[in-house]
Amino acid sequence: MATDIDLHLGRRLRRRRRLLGLTQQQLAMQVGIRFQQIQKYECGANRISAARLWQLAEALESPVSYFYDGLEDMTTRDDQGSGGGEMFSRKETLDLIQAYYQLGERPRRRLLDLAKSLHTDGDTA
């Protein structure tokens, strides 16, 4: 049975893998395991050992702490019924983030400025 921590780590693993555009198979090959194991980690069915988490973090070019980001707030969000993490699990959000990071620095800044101005305009209307 998966614990909240296992589920959280699995979600973060899936999010980072997708953000980098990797398949489960590609990630599994990088760390020397079968893709089915990645599936089990991502759904929280299997716990990720400290050594494996280190390998995954290196393969995904992220610090180990990335996987724990937001964990301390998880119980607070659950108590309040907020679905903030759901936004990042949507395919359209991941597609937008990937497209954003494929842009050069100047177009990224301009797009961010545009998005901020649209948000500000929407608040005053």
mmCIF file of N, CA and C in Angstrom:
data_model
loop_
_atom_site.group_PDB
_atom_site.id
_atom_site.type_symbol
_atom_site.label_atom_id
_atom_site.label_comp_id
_atom_site.label_asym_id
_atom_site.label_seq_id
_atom_site.Cartn_x
_atom_site.Cartn_y
_atom_site.Cartn_z
ATOM 1 N N MET A 1 0.843 -1.192 0.000
ATOM 2 C CA MET A 1 0.000 0.000 0.000
ATOM 3 C C MET A 1 0.877 1.241 0.000
ATOM 4 N N ALA A 2 0.579 2.144 -0.892
ATOM 5 C CA ALA A 2 1.378 3.355 -1.047
ATOM 6 C C ALA A 2 1.078 4.351 0.069
ATOM 7 N N THR A 3 2.123 4.989 0.540
ATOM 8 C CA THR A 3 1.939 6.057 1.516
ATOM 9 C C THR A 3 1.860 7.377 0.767
ATOM 10 N N ASP A 4 1.488 8.426 1.475
ATOM 11 C CA ASP A 4 1.424 9.752 0.858
ATOM 12 C C ASP A 4 2.788 10.171 0.307
ATOM 13 N N ILE A 5 3.848 9.806 1.014
ATOM 14 C CA ILE A 5 5.198 10.167 0.569
ATOM 15 C C ILE A 5 5.541 9.433 -0.723
ATOM 16 N N ASP A 6 5.226 8.134 -0.786
ATOM 17 C CA ASP A 6 5.491 7.359 -2.010
ATOM 18 C C ASP A 6 4.741 7.953 -3.196
ATOM 19 N N LEU A 7 3.493 8.324 -2.983
ATOM 20 C CA LEU A 7 2.687 8.929 -4.046
ATOM 21 C C LEU A 7 3.272 10.266 -4.486
ATOM 22 N N HIS A 8 3.692 11.066 -3.515
ATOM 23 C CA HIS A 8 4.268 12.378 -3.825
ATOM 24 C C HIS A 8 5.552 12.223 -4.640
ATOM 25 N N LEU A 9 6.445 11.329 -4.201
ATOM 26 C CA LEU A 9 7.692 11.117 -4.919
ATOM 27 C C LEU A 9 7.414 10.610 -6.333
ATOM 28 N N GLY A 10 6.448 9.719 -6.467
ATOM 29 C CA GLY A 10 6.086 9.189 -7.782
ATOM 30 C C GLY A 10 5.554 10.266 -8.709
ATOM 31 N N ARG A 11 4.719 11.152 -8.173
ATOM 32 C CA ARG A 11 4.191 12.256 -8.984
ATOM 33 C C ARG A 11 5.306 13.186 -9.448
ATOM 34 N N ARG A 12 6.217 13.482 -8.531
ATOM 35 C CA ARG A 12 7.332 14.368 -8.873
ATOM 36 C C ARG A 12 8.243 13.709 -9.917
ATOM 37 N N LEU A 13 8.440 12.407 -9.790
ATOM 38 C CA LEU A 13 9.244 11.666 -10.762
ATOM 39 C C LEU A 13 8.597 11.740 -12.140
ATOM 40 N N ARG A 14 7.307 11.472 -12.215
ATOM 41 C CA ARG A 14 6.592 11.516 -13.487
ATOM 42 C C ARG A 14 6.644 12.930 -14.086
ATOM 43 N N ARG A 15 6.422 13.920 -13.249
ATOM 44 C CA ARG A 15 6.413 15.313 -13.723
ATOM 45 C C ARG A 15 7.760 15.693 -14.329
ATOM 46 N N ARG A 16 8.840 15.364 -13.638
ATOM 47 C CA ARG A 16 10.172 15.727 -14.126
ATOM 48 C C ARG A 16 10.517 14.947 -15.401
ATOM 49 N N ARG A 17 10.180 13.671 -15.433
ATOM 50 C CA ARG A 17 10.448 12.845 -16.612
ATOM 51 C C ARG A 17 9.721 13.405 -17.833
ATOM 52 N N ARG A 18 8.456 13.730 -17.652
ATOM 53 C CA ARG A 18 7.672 14.273 -18.767
ATOM 54 C C ARG A 18 8.178 15.645 -19.197
ATOM 55 N N LEU A 19 8.564 16.449 -18.222
ATOM 56 C CA LEU A 19 9.084 17.784 -18.537
ATOM 57 C C LEU A 19 10.314 17.689 -19.429
ATOM 58 N N LEU A 20 11.133 16.676 -19.196
ATOM 59 C CA LEU A 20 12.330 16.480 -20.011
ATOM 60 C C LEU A 20 12.035 15.727 -21.304
ATOM 61 N N GLY A 21 10.791 15.287 -21.461
ATOM 62 C CA GLY A 21 10.404 14.591 -22.683
ATOM 63 C C GLY A 21 10.915 13.167 -22.776
ATOM 64 N N LEU A 22 11.163 12.544 -21.627
ATOM 65 C CA LEU A 22 11.660 11.172 -21.601
ATOM 66 C C LEU A 22 10.510 10.184 -21.451
ATOM 67 N N THR A 23 10.650 9.030 -22.075
ATOM 68 C CA THR A 23 9.698 7.947 -21.854
ATOM 69 C C THR A 23 10.147 7.173 -20.616
ATOM 70 N N GLN A 24 9.258 6.342 -20.113
ATOM 71 C CA GLN A 24 9.634 5.490 -18.978
ATOM 72 C C GLN A 24 10.780 4.571 -19.380
ATOM 73 N N GLN A 25 10.732 4.084 -20.601
ATOM 74 C CA GLN A 25 11.781 3.190 -21.117
ATOM 75 C C GLN A 25 13.136 3.886 -21.142
ATOM 76 N N GLN A 26 13.169 5.118 -21.629
ATOM 77 C CA GLN A 26 14.430 5.860 -21.713
ATOM 78 C C GLN A 26 15.013 6.108 -20.328
ATOM 79 N N LEU A 27 14.171 6.502 -19.394
ATOM 80 C CA LEU A 27 14.651 6.746 -18.034
ATOM 81 C C LEU A 27 15.144 5.452 -17.404
ATOM 82 N N ALA A 28 14.396 4.383 -17.587
ATOM 83 C CA ALA A 28 14.781 3.089 -17.018
ATOM 84 C C ALA A 28 16.149 2.658 -17.536
ATOM 85 N N MET A 29 16.375 2.846 -18.825
ATOM 86 C CA MET A 29 17.667 2.462 -19.404
ATOM 87 C C MET A 29 18.806 3.274 -18.795
ATOM 88 N N GLN A 30 18.563 4.536 -18.514
ATOM 89 C CA GLN A 30 19.605 5.392 -17.939
ATOM 90 C C GLN A 30 20.019 4.936 -16.548
ATOM 91 N N VAL A 31 19.075 4.389 -15.795
ATOM 92 C CA VAL A 31 19.406 3.965 -14.429
ATOM 93 C C VAL A 31 19.562 2.450 -14.298
ATOM 94 N N GLY A 32 19.430 1.732 -15.417
ATOM 95 C CA GLY A 32 19.702 0.304 -15.408
ATOM 96 C C GLY A 32 18.612 -0.577 -14.810
ATOM 97 N N ILE A 33 17.344 -0.181 -15.014
ATOM 98 C CA ILE A 33 16.226 -0.986 -14.536
ATOM 99 C C ILE A 33 15.216 -1.151 -15.661
ATOM 100 N N ARG A 34 14.173 -1.918 -15.422
ATOM 101 C CA ARG A 34 13.120 -2.101 -16.422
ATOM 102 C C ARG A 34 12.095 -0.978 -16.299
ATOM 103 N N PHE A 35 11.441 -0.674 -17.422
ATOM 104 C CA PHE A 35 10.478 0.430 -17.410
ATOM 105 C C PHE A 35 9.308 0.146 -16.474
ATOM 106 N N GLN A 36 9.006 -1.128 -16.242
ATOM 107 C CA GLN A 36 7.911 -1.468 -15.333
ATOM 108 C C GLN A 36 8.188 -0.955 -13.921
ATOM 109 N N GLN A 37 9.475 -0.931 -13.566
ATOM 110 C CA GLN A 37 9.841 -0.419 -12.243
ATOM 111 C C GLN A 37 9.563 1.078 -12.163
ATOM 112 N N ILE A 38 9.840 1.802 -13.239
ATOM 113 C CA ILE A 38 9.534 3.233 -13.281
ATOM 114 C C ILE A 38 8.024 3.421 -13.114
ATOM 115 N N GLN A 39 7.231 2.591 -13.800
ATOM 116 C CA GLN A 39 5.774 2.667 -13.673
ATOM 117 C C GLN A 39 5.360 2.496 -12.217
ATOM 118 N N LYS A 40 5.950 1.521 -11.550
ATOM 119 C CA LYS A 40 5.597 1.255 -10.148
ATOM 120 C C LYS A 40 6.011 2.404 -9.239
ATOM 121 N N TYR A 41 7.174 2.991 -9.515
ATOM 122 C CA TYR A 41 7.591 4.153 -8.733
ATOM 123 C C TYR A 41 6.609 5.302 -8.935
ATOM 124 N N GLU A 42 6.241 5.551 -10.182
ATOM 125 C CA GLU A 42 5.392 6.701 -10.492
ATOM 126 C C GLU A 42 3.988 6.591 -9.907
ATOM 127 N N CYS A 43 3.474 5.396 -9.787
ATOM 128 C CA CYS A 43 2.132 5.257 -9.202
ATOM 129 C C CYS A 43 2.193 5.014 -7.698
ATOM 130 N N GLY A 44 3.394 4.948 -7.138
ATOM 131 C CA GLY A 44 3.539 4.773 -5.701
ATOM 132 C C GLY A 44 3.423 3.338 -5.235
ATOM 133 N N ALA A 45 3.363 2.390 -6.163
ATOM 134 C CA ALA A 45 3.234 0.980 -5.791
ATOM 135 C C ALA A 45 4.515 0.459 -5.144
ATOM 136 N N ASN A 46 5.661 0.952 -5.594
ATOM 137 C CA ASN A 46 6.949 0.573 -5.014
ATOM 138 C C ASN A 46 7.633 1.802 -4.447
ATOM 139 N N ARG A 47 8.266 1.604 -3.317
ATOM 140 C CA ARG A 47 9.027 2.697 -2.712
ATOM 141 C C ARG A 47 10.349 2.878 -3.432
ATOM 142 N N ILE A 48 10.797 4.121 -3.476
ATOM 143 C CA ILE A 48 12.076 4.442 -4.114
ATOM 144 C C ILE A 48 13.131 4.502 -3.012
ATOM 145 N N SER A 49 14.154 3.653 -3.118
ATOM 146 C CA SER A 49 15.226 3.671 -2.122
ATOM 147 C C SER A 49 16.044 4.945 -2.276
ATOM 148 N N ALA A 50 16.816 5.260 -1.248
ATOM 149 C CA ALA A 50 17.649 6.464 -1.294
ATOM 150 C C ALA A 50 18.660 6.381 -2.440
ATOM 151 N N ALA A 51 19.262 5.215 -2.629
ATOM 152 C CA ALA A 51 20.247 5.048 -3.706
ATOM 153 C C ALA A 51 19.585 5.216 -5.074
ATOM 154 N N ARG A 52 18.407 4.642 -5.254
ATOM 155 C CA ARG A 52 17.702 4.754 -6.538
ATOM 156 C C ARG A 52 17.258 6.194 -6.784
ATOM 157 N N LEU A 53 16.806 6.870 -5.723
ATOM 158 C CA LEU A 53 16.393 8.258 -5.868
ATOM 159 C C LEU A 53 17.568 9.119 -6.323
ATOM 160 N N TRP A 54 18.737 8.821 -5.800
ATOM 161 C CA TRP A 54 19.949 9.534 -6.206
ATOM 162 C C TRP A 54 20.207 9.312 -7.695
ATOM 163 N N GLN A 55 20.099 8.072 -8.160
ATOM 164 C CA GLN A 55 20.308 7.752 -9.571
ATOM 165 C C GLN A 55 19.284 8.462 -10.459
ATOM 166 N N LEU A 56 18.037 8.428 -10.024
ATOM 167 C CA LEU A 56 16.975 9.076 -10.799
ATOM 168 C C LEU A 56 17.195 10.585 -10.873
ATOM 169 N N ALA A 57 17.604 11.170 -9.750
ATOM 170 C CA ALA A 57 17.864 12.615 -9.729
ATOM 171 C C ALA A 57 18.978 12.975 -10.702
ATOM 172 N N GLU A 58 20.025 12.164 -10.735
ATOM 173 C CA GLU A 58 21.125 12.429 -11.671
ATOM 174 C C GLU A 58 20.648 12.287 -13.119
ATOM 175 N N ALA A 59 19.881 11.239 -13.395
ATOM 176 C CA ALA A 59 19.387 11.004 -14.760
ATOM 177 C C ALA A 59 18.445 12.119 -15.205
ATOM 178 N N LEU A 60 17.700 12.675 -14.250
ATOM 179 C CA LEU A 60 16.732 13.723 -14.558
ATOM 180 C C LEU A 60 17.299 15.126 -14.351
ATOM 181 N N GLU A 61 18.601 15.185 -14.084
ATOM 182 C CA GLU A 61 19.306 16.457 -13.924
ATOM 183 C C GLU A 61 18.614 17.373 -12.920
ATOM 184 N N SER A 62 18.318 16.815 -11.771
ATOM 185 C CA SER A 62 17.669 17.604 -10.721
ATOM 186 C C SER A 62 18.259 17.205 -9.376
ATOM 187 N N PRO A 63 18.200 18.095 -8.396
ATOM 188 C CA PRO A 63 18.661 17.722 -7.060
ATOM 189 C C PRO A 63 17.668 16.753 -6.421
ATOM 190 N N VAL A 64 18.135 15.942 -5.516
ATOM 191 C CA VAL A 64 17.255 15.006 -4.814
ATOM 192 C C VAL A 64 16.137 15.766 -4.114
ATOM 193 N N SER A 65 16.443 16.950 -3.642
ATOM 194 C CA SER A 65 15.439 17.747 -2.927
ATOM 195 C C SER A 65 14.227 18.067 -3.792
ATOM 196 N N TYR A 66 14.402 18.071 -5.119
ATOM 197 C CA TYR A 66 13.278 18.335 -6.029
ATOM 198 C C TYR A 66 12.105 17.396 -5.735
ATOM 199 N N PHE A 67 12.414 16.144 -5.475
ATOM 200 C CA PHE A 67 11.368 15.145 -5.274
ATOM 201 C C PHE A 67 10.571 15.392 -4.001
ATOM 202 N N TYR A 68 11.168 16.096 -3.052
ATOM 203 C CA TYR A 68 10.497 16.371 -1.786
ATOM 204 C C TYR A 68 9.832 17.748 -1.746
ATOM 205 N N ASP A 69 10.056 18.556 -2.780
ATOM 206 C CA ASP A 69 9.447 19.885 -2.819
ATOM 207 C C ASP A 69 7.931 19.773 -2.687
ATOM 208 N N GLY A 70 7.375 20.562 -1.791
ATOM 209 C CA GLY A 70 5.933 20.584 -1.600
ATOM 210 C C GLY A 70 5.405 19.518 -0.657
ATOM 211 N N LEU A 71 6.252 18.624 -0.215
ATOM 212 C CA LEU A 71 5.790 17.539 0.648
ATOM 213 C C LEU A 71 5.284 18.062 1.989
ATOM 214 N N GLU A 72 5.977 19.052 2.540
ATOM 215 C CA GLU A 72 5.569 19.582 3.839
ATOM 216 C C GLU A 72 4.224 20.296 3.763
ATOM 217 N N ASP A 73 3.866 20.789 2.576
ATOM 218 C CA ASP A 73 2.595 21.474 2.401
ATOM 219 C C ASP A 73 1.462 20.522 2.020
ATOM 220 N N MET A 74 1.805 19.280 1.712
ATOM 221 C CA MET A 74 0.819 18.338 1.195
ATOM 222 C C MET A 74 -0.340 18.127 2.175
ATOM 223 N N THR A 75 -0.049 17.952 3.436
ATOM 224 C CA THR A 75 -1.125 17.719 4.397
ATOM 225 C C THR A 75 -1.987 18.958 4.558
ATOM 226 N N THR A 76 -1.377 20.129 4.481
ATOM 227 C CA THR A 76 -2.147 21.371 4.576
ATOM 228 C C THR A 76 -3.104 21.487 3.402
ATOM 229 N N ARG A 77 -2.610 21.211 2.189
ATOM 230 C CA ARG A 77 -3.460 21.262 1.003
ATOM 231 C C ARG A 77 -4.570 20.220 1.089
ATOM 232 N N ASP A 78 -4.233 19.023 1.539
ATOM 233 C CA ASP A 78 -5.243 17.971 1.647
ATOM 234 C C ASP A 78 -6.337 18.370 2.629
ATOM 235 N N ASP A 79 -5.939 18.991 3.734
ATOM 236 C CA ASP A 79 -6.910 19.420 4.732
ATOM 237 C C ASP A 79 -7.822 20.514 4.190
ATOM 238 N N GLN A 80 -7.275 21.375 3.328
ATOM 239 C CA GLN A 80 -8.047 22.494 2.793
ATOM 240 C C GLN A 80 -8.786 22.125 1.520
ATOM 241 N N GLY A 81 -8.500 20.933 0.971
ATOM 242 C CA GLY A 81 -9.189 20.488 -0.236
ATOM 243 C C GLY A 81 -8.697 21.171 -1.492
ATOM 244 N N SER A 82 -7.512 21.746 -1.464
ATOM 245 C CA SER A 82 -6.971 22.432 -2.634
ATOM 246 C C SER A 82 -6.377 21.435 -3.603
ATOM 247 N N GLY A 83 -6.598 21.640 -4.896
ATOM 248 C CA GLY A 83 -6.058 20.760 -5.921
ATOM 249 C C GLY A 83 -4.936 21.406 -6.693
ATOM 250 N N GLY A 84 -4.051 22.167 -6.042
ATOM 251 C CA GLY A 84 -2.998 22.885 -6.725
ATOM 252 C C GLY A 84 -2.056 22.003 -7.513
ATOM 253 N N GLY A 85 -1.757 20.801 -7.031
ATOM 254 C CA GLY A 85 -0.854 19.915 -7.741
ATOM 255 C C GLY A 85 -1.446 19.349 -9.003
ATOM 256 N N GLU A 86 -2.771 19.339 -9.097
ATOM 257 C CA GLU A 86 -3.428 18.785 -10.280
ATOM 258 C C GLU A 86 -3.096 19.599 -11.523
ATOM 259 N N MET A 87 -2.899 20.888 -11.365
ATOM 260 C CA MET A 87 -2.602 21.756 -12.495
ATOM 261 C C MET A 87 -1.344 21.279 -13.222
ATOM 262 N N PHE A 88 -0.333 20.840 -12.489
ATOM 263 C CA PHE A 88 0.919 20.436 -13.098
ATOM 264 C C PHE A 88 0.874 19.031 -13.667
ATOM 265 N N SER A 89 -0.159 18.288 -13.387
ATOM 266 C CA SER A 89 -0.261 16.947 -13.950
ATOM 267 C C SER A 89 -1.005 16.953 -15.283
ATOM 268 N N ARG A 90 -1.575 18.087 -15.662
ATOM 269 C CA ARG A 90 -2.282 18.188 -16.947
ATOM 270 C C ARG A 90 -1.283 18.206 -18.101
ATOM 271 N N LYS A 91 -1.628 17.523 -19.173
ATOM 272 C CA LYS A 91 -0.756 17.465 -20.338
ATOM 273 C C LYS A 91 -0.540 18.847 -20.937
ATOM 274 N N GLU A 92 -1.574 19.673 -20.971
ATOM 275 C CA GLU A 92 -1.433 21.003 -21.569
ATOM 276 C C GLU A 92 -0.430 21.860 -20.799
ATOM 277 N N THR A 93 -0.368 21.697 -19.496
ATOM 278 C CA THR A 93 0.597 22.449 -18.698
ATOM 279 C C THR A 93 2.007 22.009 -19.036
ATOM 280 N N LEU A 94 2.210 20.706 -19.117
ATOM 281 C CA LEU A 94 3.537 20.195 -19.454
ATOM 282 C C LEU A 94 3.945 20.609 -20.868
ATOM 283 N N ASP A 95 2.998 20.569 -21.803
ATOM 284 C CA ASP A 95 3.286 21.003 -23.173
ATOM 285 C C ASP A 95 3.704 22.473 -23.196
ATOM 286 N N LEU A 96 3.001 23.289 -22.431
ATOM 287 C CA LEU A 96 3.320 24.712 -22.371
ATOM 288 C C LEU A 96 4.717 24.944 -21.790
ATOM 289 N N ILE A 97 5.037 24.232 -20.733
ATOM 290 C CA ILE A 97 6.351 24.383 -20.100
ATOM 291 C C ILE A 97 7.455 23.939 -21.057
ATOM 292 N N GLN A 98 7.240 22.824 -21.746
ATOM 293 C CA GLN A 98 8.247 22.350 -22.698
ATOM 294 C C GLN A 98 8.447 23.356 -23.822
ATOM 295 N N ALA A 99 7.360 23.882 -24.357
ATOM 296 C CA ALA A 99 7.460 24.868 -25.432
ATOM 297 C C ALA A 99 8.177 26.125 -24.944
ATOM 298 N N TYR A 100 7.883 26.533 -23.730
ATOM 299 C CA TYR A 100 8.504 27.721 -23.139
ATOM 300 C C TYR A 100 10.022 27.558 -23.068
ATOM 301 N N TYR A 101 10.483 26.404 -22.605
ATOM 302 C CA TYR A 101 11.917 26.199 -22.451
ATOM 303 C C TYR A 101 12.629 25.915 -23.771
ATOM 304 N N GLN A 102 11.895 25.682 -24.830
ATOM 305 C CA GLN A 102 12.511 25.523 -26.142
ATOM 306 C C GLN A 102 12.780 26.876 -26.791
ATOM 307 N N LEU A 103 12.187 27.924 -26.253
ATOM 308 C CA LEU A 103 12.416 29.275 -26.757
ATOM 309 C C LEU A 103 13.762 29.790 -26.267
ATOM 310 N N GLY A 104 14.276 30.783 -26.978
ATOM 311 C CA GLY A 104 15.478 31.465 -26.513
ATOM 312 C C GLY A 104 15.148 32.336 -25.311
ATOM 313 N N GLU A 105 16.178 32.886 -24.692
ATOM 314 C CA GLU A 105 15.974 33.672 -23.466
ATOM 315 C C GLU A 105 15.098 34.903 -23.693
ATOM 316 N N ARG A 106 15.364 35.637 -24.761
ATOM 317 C CA ARG A 106 14.596 36.868 -25.015
ATOM 318 C C ARG A 106 13.114 36.573 -25.295
ATOM 319 N N PRO A 107 12.796 35.621 -26.196
ATOM 320 C CA PRO A 107 11.379 35.311 -26.398
ATOM 321 C C PRO A 107 10.699 34.782 -25.131
ATOM 322 N N ARG A 108 11.445 34.034 -24.300
ATOM 323 C CA ARG A 108 10.864 33.548 -23.034
ATOM 324 C C ARG A 108 10.466 34.712 -22.147
ATOM 325 N N ARG A 109 11.362 35.702 -22.035
ATOM 326 C CA ARG A 109 11.052 36.866 -21.198
ATOM 327 C C ARG A 109 9.841 37.610 -21.725
ATOM 328 N N ARG A 110 9.761 37.751 -23.049
ATOM 329 C CA ARG A 110 8.630 38.460 -23.658
ATOM 330 C C ARG A 110 7.327 37.704 -23.436
ATOM 331 N N LEU A 111 7.374 36.373 -23.563
ATOM 332 C CA LEU A 111 6.184 35.562 -23.333
ATOM 333 C C LEU A 111 5.741 35.648 -21.870
ATOM 334 N N LEU A 112 6.692 35.621 -20.969
ATOM 335 C CA LEU A 112 6.365 35.740 -19.544
ATOM 336 C C LEU A 112 5.749 37.103 -19.256
ATOM 337 N N ASP A 113 6.315 38.144 -19.814
ATOM 338 C CA ASP A 113 5.745 39.482 -19.631
ATOM 339 C C ASP A 113 4.316 39.549 -20.165
ATOM 340 N N LEU A 114 4.104 38.935 -21.342
ATOM 341 C CA LEU A 114 2.758 38.904 -21.923
ATOM 342 C C LEU A 114 1.784 38.171 -21.001
ATOM 343 N N ALA A 115 2.196 37.015 -20.516
ATOM 344 C CA ALA A 115 1.324 36.235 -19.631
ATOM 345 C C ALA A 115 0.993 37.015 -18.363
ATOM 346 N N LYS A 116 1.986 37.678 -17.801
ATOM 347 C CA LYS A 116 1.748 38.482 -16.598
ATOM 348 C C LYS A 116 0.788 39.625 -16.887
ATOM 349 N N SER A 117 0.937 40.262 -18.045
ATOM 350 C CA SER A 117 0.051 41.384 -18.375
ATOM 351 C C SER A 117 -1.380 40.898 -18.582
ATOM 352 N N LEU A 118 -1.537 39.721 -19.171
ATOM 353 C CA LEU A 118 -2.879 39.167 -19.354
ATOM 354 C C LEU A 118 -3.524 38.846 -18.015
ATOM 355 N N HIS A 119 -2.745 38.324 -17.104
ATOM 356 C CA HIS A 119 -3.254 38.004 -15.769
ATOM 357 C C HIS A 119 -3.662 39.281 -15.039
ATOM 358 N N THR A 120 -2.838 40.317 -15.144
ATOM 359 C CA THR A 120 -3.126 41.597 -14.506
ATOM 360 C C THR A 120 -4.376 42.215 -15.128
ATOM 361 N N ASP A 121 -4.479 42.166 -16.463
ATOM 362 C CA ASP A 121 -5.645 42.723 -17.133
ATOM 363 C C ASP A 121 -6.911 41.990 -16.702
ATOM 364 N N GLY A 122 -6.808 40.686 -16.545
ATOM 365 C CA GLY A 122 -7.970 39.896 -16.149
ATOM 366 C C GLY A 122 -8.431 40.199 -14.737
ATOM 367 N N ASP A 123 -7.500 40.593 -13.873
ATOM 368 C CA ASP A 123 -7.855 40.903 -12.487
ATOM 369 C C ASP A 123 -8.602 42.229 -12.371
ATOM 370 N N THR A 124 -8.318 43.161 -13.283
ATOM 371 C CA THR A 124 -8.924 44.472 -13.163
ATOM 372 C C THR A 124 -10.249 44.560 -13.907
ATOM 373 N N ALA A 125 -10.541 43.594 -14.732
ATOM 374 C CA ALA A 125 -11.780 43.657 -15.525
ATOM 375 C C ALA A 125 -12.993 43.280 -14.727
#
